[in-house]
Amino acid sequence: MQAYPPRGFKSGHFRPPFLSEGMLDGPLQRSSIVPHRDVHIEQQLYDTYLENLKNDLVMNSKQTINTFTEIAAENKQFARAVVDALRKHILECRKEFKLCALYLCDSIVKNVGQPYQAMFEPYIPMIFMEVWDAVPENRSSLT
């Protein structure tokens, strides 16, 4: 059996065991998740995704944002872990990295779609305000 997750996303993508299609359809809440699925894998994805956000999302790099977006697309069945990790990163990262995290959020919502659109929707105002408050007074890059 392959160990999950791999050491880092750069050397390979996190690919949890396949779950049957439709198993997690609809709005995903921790309480509504099918009880027999492996919550340990979801926690590992959360921890690894968050750690890689801290280490790798340190500049506005299209390649880095695309890589994180691909990982989100490949792990839709664990979308809650990706959303929670990105939200935590936005709240805790240094000011200069918040805009990159907003770009990643935008990329996931636009390019992957559901279930991420529904999961991020309630947090968009908070995420935007967190980024807005963090950027320098010269906000020309946001307007």
PDB file of N, CA and C in Angstrom, residues 91-138:
ATOM      1  N   LEU A  91      -5.772  33.561   6.707  1.00  0.00           N
ATOM      2  CA  LEU A  91      -5.862  34.244   8.001  1.00  0.00           C
ATOM      3  C   LEU A  91      -4.512  34.351   8.701  1.00  0.00           C
ATOM      4  N   GLU A  92      -3.639  33.382   8.488  1.00  0.00           N
ATOM      5  CA  GLU A  92      -2.400  33.313   9.265  1.00  0.00           C
ATOM      6  C   GLU A  92      -1.134  33.715   8.513  1.00  0.00           C
ATOM      7  N   CYS A  93      -1.176  33.778   7.197  1.00  0.00           N
ATOM      8  CA  CYS A  93       0.059  34.068   6.462  1.00  0.00           C
ATOM      9  C   CYS A  93       0.449  35.541   6.598  1.00  0.00           C
ATOM     10  N   ARG A  94       1.688  35.821   6.242  1.00  0.00           N
ATOM     11  CA  ARG A  94       2.175  37.199   6.276  1.00  0.00           C
ATOM     12  C   ARG A  94       1.426  38.036   5.252  1.00  0.00           C
ATOM     13  N   LYS A  95       1.359  39.326   5.513  1.00  0.00           N
ATOM     14  CA  LYS A  95       0.600  40.253   4.661  1.00  0.00           C
ATOM     15  C   LYS A  95       0.946  40.130   3.187  1.00  0.00           C
ATOM     16  N   GLU A  96       2.217  40.023   2.894  1.00  0.00           N
ATOM     17  CA  GLU A  96       2.639  40.034   1.491  1.00  0.00           C
ATOM     18  C   GLU A  96       2.242  38.765   0.726  1.00  0.00           C
ATOM     19  N   PHE A  97       1.761  37.737   1.430  1.00  0.00           N
ATOM     20  CA  PHE A  97       1.364  36.496   0.763  1.00  0.00           C
ATOM     21  C   PHE A  97      -0.151  36.358   0.614  1.00  0.00           C
ATOM     22  N   LYS A  98      -0.908  37.250   1.208  1.00  0.00           N
ATOM     23  CA  LYS A  98      -2.370  37.131   1.204  1.00  0.00           C
ATOM     24  C   LYS A  98      -2.968  37.288  -0.189  1.00  0.00           C
ATOM     25  N   LEU A  99      -2.430  38.188  -0.987  1.00  0.00           N
ATOM     26  CA  LEU A  99      -2.966  38.388  -2.328  1.00  0.00           C
ATOM     27  C   LEU A  99      -2.757  37.137  -3.189  1.00  0.00           C
ATOM     28  N   CYS A 100      -1.623  36.480  -3.045  1.00  0.00           N
ATOM     29  CA  CYS A 100      -1.371  35.228  -3.774  1.00  0.00           C
ATOM     30  C   CYS A 100      -2.403  34.172  -3.385  1.00  0.00           C
ATOM     31  N   ALA A 101      -2.737  34.122  -2.096  1.00  0.00           N
ATOM     32  CA  ALA A 101      -3.734  33.160  -1.624  1.00  0.00           C
ATOM     33  C   ALA A 101      -5.116  33.482  -2.193  1.00  0.00           C
ATOM     34  N   LEU A 102      -5.435  34.771  -2.316  1.00  0.00           N
ATOM     35  CA  LEU A 102      -6.700  35.165  -2.941  1.00  0.00           C
ATOM     36  C   LEU A 102      -6.721  34.728  -4.409  1.00  0.00           C
ATOM     37  N   TYR A 103      -5.612  34.888  -5.108  1.00  0.00           N
ATOM     38  CA  TYR A 103      -5.526  34.438  -6.497  1.00  0.00           C
ATOM     39  C   TYR A 103      -5.735  32.921  -6.598  1.00  0.00           C
ATOM     40  N   LEU A 104      -5.199  32.177  -5.640  1.00  0.00           N
ATOM     41  CA  LEU A 104      -5.394  30.728  -5.632  1.00  0.00           C
ATOM     42  C   LEU A 104      -6.865  30.392  -5.409  1.00  0.00           C
ATOM     43  N   CYS A 105      -7.489  31.053  -4.463  1.00  0.00           N
ATOM     44  CA  CYS A 105      -8.918  30.844  -4.209  1.00  0.00           C
ATOM     45  C   CYS A 105      -9.715  31.103  -5.488  1.00  0.00           C
ATOM     46  N   ASP A 106      -9.424  32.202  -6.145  1.00  0.00           N
ATOM     47  CA  ASP A 106     -10.085  32.560  -7.397  1.00  0.00           C
ATOM     48  C   ASP A 106      -9.869  31.480  -8.463  1.00  0.00           C
ATOM     49  N   SER A 107      -8.653  30.987  -8.571  1.00  0.00           N
ATOM     50  CA  SER A 107      -8.327  29.967  -9.563  1.00  0.00           C
ATOM     51  C   SER A 107      -9.102  28.677  -9.309  1.00  0.00           C
ATOM     52  N   ILE A 108      -9.180  28.259  -8.062  1.00  0.00           N
ATOM     53  CA  ILE A 108      -9.908  27.030  -7.724  1.00  0.00           C
ATOM     54  C   ILE A 108     -11.392  27.183  -8.041  1.00  0.00           C
ATOM     55  N   VAL A 109     -11.974  28.301  -7.623  1.00  0.00           N
ATOM     56  CA  VAL A 109     -13.405  28.523  -7.854  1.00  0.00           C
ATOM     57  C   VAL A 109     -13.716  28.589  -9.349  1.00  0.00           C
ATOM     58  N   LYS A 110     -12.890  29.282 -10.118  1.00  0.00           N
ATOM     59  CA  LYS A 110     -13.152  29.438 -11.556  1.00  0.00           C
ATOM     60  C   LYS A 110     -12.836  28.182 -12.363  1.00  0.00           C
ATOM     61  N   ASN A 111     -11.734  27.534 -12.054  1.00  0.00           N
ATOM     62  CA  ASN A 111     -11.267  26.432 -12.893  1.00  0.00           C
ATOM     63  C   ASN A 111     -11.749  25.053 -12.469  1.00  0.00           C
ATOM     64  N   VAL A 112     -12.015  24.869 -11.186  1.00  0.00           N
ATOM     65  CA  VAL A 112     -12.478  23.566 -10.706  1.00  0.00           C
ATOM     66  C   VAL A 112     -13.995  23.572 -10.553  1.00  0.00           C
ATOM     67  N   GLY A 113     -14.535  24.664 -10.053  1.00  0.00           N
ATOM     68  CA  GLY A 113     -15.986  24.758  -9.894  1.00  0.00           C
ATOM     69  C   GLY A 113     -16.471  24.074  -8.635  1.00  0.00           C
ATOM     70  N   GLN A 114     -17.538  23.291  -8.788  1.00  0.00           N
ATOM     71  CA  GLN A 114     -18.133  22.623  -7.624  1.00  0.00           C
ATOM     72  C   GLN A 114     -17.274  21.452  -7.196  1.00  0.00           C
ATOM     73  N   PRO A 115     -17.223  21.143  -5.931  1.00  0.00           N
ATOM     74  CA  PRO A 115     -17.959  21.704  -4.809  1.00  0.00           C
ATOM     75  C   PRO A 115     -17.323  22.961  -4.217  1.00  0.00           C
ATOM     76  N   TYR A 116     -16.203  23.392  -4.794  1.00  0.00           N
ATOM     77  CA  TYR A 116     -15.469  24.521  -4.215  1.00  0.00           C
ATOM     78  C   TYR A 116     -16.256  25.826  -4.248  1.00  0.00           C
ATOM     79  N   GLN A 117     -17.009  26.076  -5.320  1.00  0.00           N
ATOM     80  CA  GLN A 117     -17.779  27.318  -5.394  1.00  0.00           C
ATOM     81  C   GLN A 117     -18.724  27.439  -4.208  1.00  0.00           C
ATOM     82  N   ALA A 118     -19.460  26.386  -3.935  1.00  0.00           N
ATOM     83  CA  ALA A 118     -20.414  26.411  -2.822  1.00  0.00           C
ATOM     84  C   ALA A 118     -19.705  26.508  -1.474  1.00  0.00           C
ATOM     85  N   MET A 119     -18.558  25.873  -1.349  1.00  0.00           N
ATOM     86  CA  MET A 119     -17.852  25.870  -0.068  1.00  0.00           C
ATOM     87  C   MET A 119     -17.163  27.194   0.221  1.00  0.00           C
ATOM     88  N   PHE A 120     -16.633  27.838  -0.808  1.00  0.00           N
ATOM     89  CA  PHE A 120     -15.970  29.129  -0.598  1.00  0.00           C
ATOM     90  C   PHE A 120     -16.959  30.285  -0.492  1.00  0.00           C
ATOM     91  N   GLU A 121     -18.133  30.146  -1.104  1.00  0.00           N
ATOM     92  CA  GLU A 121     -19.077  31.263  -1.198  1.00  0.00           C
ATOM     93  C   GLU A 121     -19.327  31.994   0.123  1.00  0.00           C
ATOM     94  N   PRO A 122     -19.594  31.310   1.231  1.00  0.00           N
ATOM     95  CA  PRO A 122     -19.854  32.050   2.469  1.00  0.00           C
ATOM     96  C   PRO A 122     -18.635  32.805   3.005  1.00  0.00           C
ATOM     97  N   TYR A 123     -17.448  32.428   2.560  1.00  0.00           N
ATOM     98  CA  TYR A 123     -16.220  33.014   3.096  1.00  0.00           C
ATOM     99  C   TYR A 123     -15.611  34.090   2.209  1.00  0.00           C
ATOM    100  N   ILE A 124     -16.146  34.287   1.014  1.00  0.00           N
ATOM    101  CA  ILE A 124     -15.555  35.248   0.077  1.00  0.00           C
ATOM    102  C   ILE A 124     -15.457  36.654   0.672  1.00  0.00           C
ATOM    103  N   PRO A 125     -16.510  37.194   1.307  1.00  0.00           N
ATOM    104  CA  PRO A 125     -16.359  38.543   1.886  1.00  0.00           C
ATOM    105  C   PRO A 125     -15.245  38.610   2.937  1.00  0.00           C
ATOM    106  N   MET A 126     -15.168  37.612   3.803  1.00  0.00           N
ATOM    107  CA  MET A 126     -14.127  37.589   4.833  1.00  0.00           C
ATOM    108  C   MET A 126     -12.743  37.484   4.195  1.00  0.00           C
ATOM    109  N   ILE A 127     -12.599  36.625   3.202  1.00  0.00           N
ATOM    110  CA  ILE A 127     -11.309  36.454   2.531  1.00  0.00           C
ATOM    111  C   ILE A 127     -10.898  37.754   1.849  1.00  0.00           C
ATOM    112  N   PHE A 128     -11.832  38.362   1.133  1.00  0.00           N
ATOM    113  CA  PHE A 128     -11.512  39.595   0.425  1.00  0.00           C
ATOM    114  C   PHE A 128     -11.108  40.699   1.401  1.00  0.00           C
ATOM    115  N   MET A 129     -11.850  40.851   2.490  1.00  0.00           N
ATOM    116  CA  MET A 129     -11.527  41.904   3.469  1.00  0.00           C
ATOM    117  C   MET A 129     -10.184  41.637   4.145  1.00  0.00           C
ATOM    118  N   GLU A 130      -9.881  40.395   4.404  1.00  0.00           N
ATOM    119  CA  GLU A 130      -8.592  40.041   5.005  1.00  0.00           C
ATOM    120  C   GLU A 130      -7.450  40.461   4.077  1.00  0.00           C
ATOM    121  N   VAL A 131      -7.616  40.212   2.793  1.00  0.00           N
ATOM    122  CA  VAL A 131      -6.593  40.584   1.813  1.00  0.00           C
ATOM    123  C   VAL A 131      -6.559  42.098   1.640  1.00  0.00           C
ATOM    124  N   TRP A 132      -7.717  42.718   1.528  1.00  0.00           N
ATOM    125  CA  TRP A 132      -7.805  44.171   1.345  1.00  0.00           C
ATOM    126  C   TRP A 132      -7.105  44.899   2.485  1.00  0.00           C
ATOM    127  N   ASP A 133      -7.357  44.471   3.716  1.00  0.00           N
ATOM    128  CA  ASP A 133      -6.749  45.113   4.882  1.00  0.00           C
ATOM    129  C   ASP A 133      -5.242  44.896   4.952  1.00  0.00           C
ATOM    130  N   ALA A 134      -4.747  43.860   4.292  1.00  0.00           N
ATOM    131  CA  ALA A 134      -3.330  43.518   4.386  1.00  0.00           C
ATOM    132  C   ALA A 134      -2.461  44.212   3.350  1.00  0.00           C
ATOM    133  N   VAL A 135      -3.055  44.602   2.222  1.00  0.00           N
ATOM    134  CA  VAL A 135      -2.228  45.199   1.174  1.00  0.00           C
ATOM    135  C   VAL A 135      -1.874  46.633   1.537  1.00  0.00           C
ATOM    136  N   PRO A 136      -0.791  47.148   0.987  1.00  0.00           N
ATOM    137  CA  PRO A 136      -0.378  48.520   1.282  1.00  0.00           C
ATOM    138  C   PRO A 136      -1.441  49.530   0.860  1.00  0.00           C
ATOM    139  N   GLU A 137      -1.314  50.728   1.371  1.00  0.00           N
ATOM    140  CA  GLU A 137      -2.277  51.786   1.063  1.00  0.00           C
ATOM    141  C   GLU A 137      -2.407  52.027  -0.436  1.00  0.00           C
ATOM    142  N   ASN A 138      -1.328  51.850  -1.178  1.00  0.00           N
ATOM    143  CA  ASN A 138      -1.390  51.983  -2.631  1.00  0.00           C
ATOM    144  C   ASN A 138      -2.027  50.708  -3.177  1.00  0.00           C
TER     145      ASN A 138
END
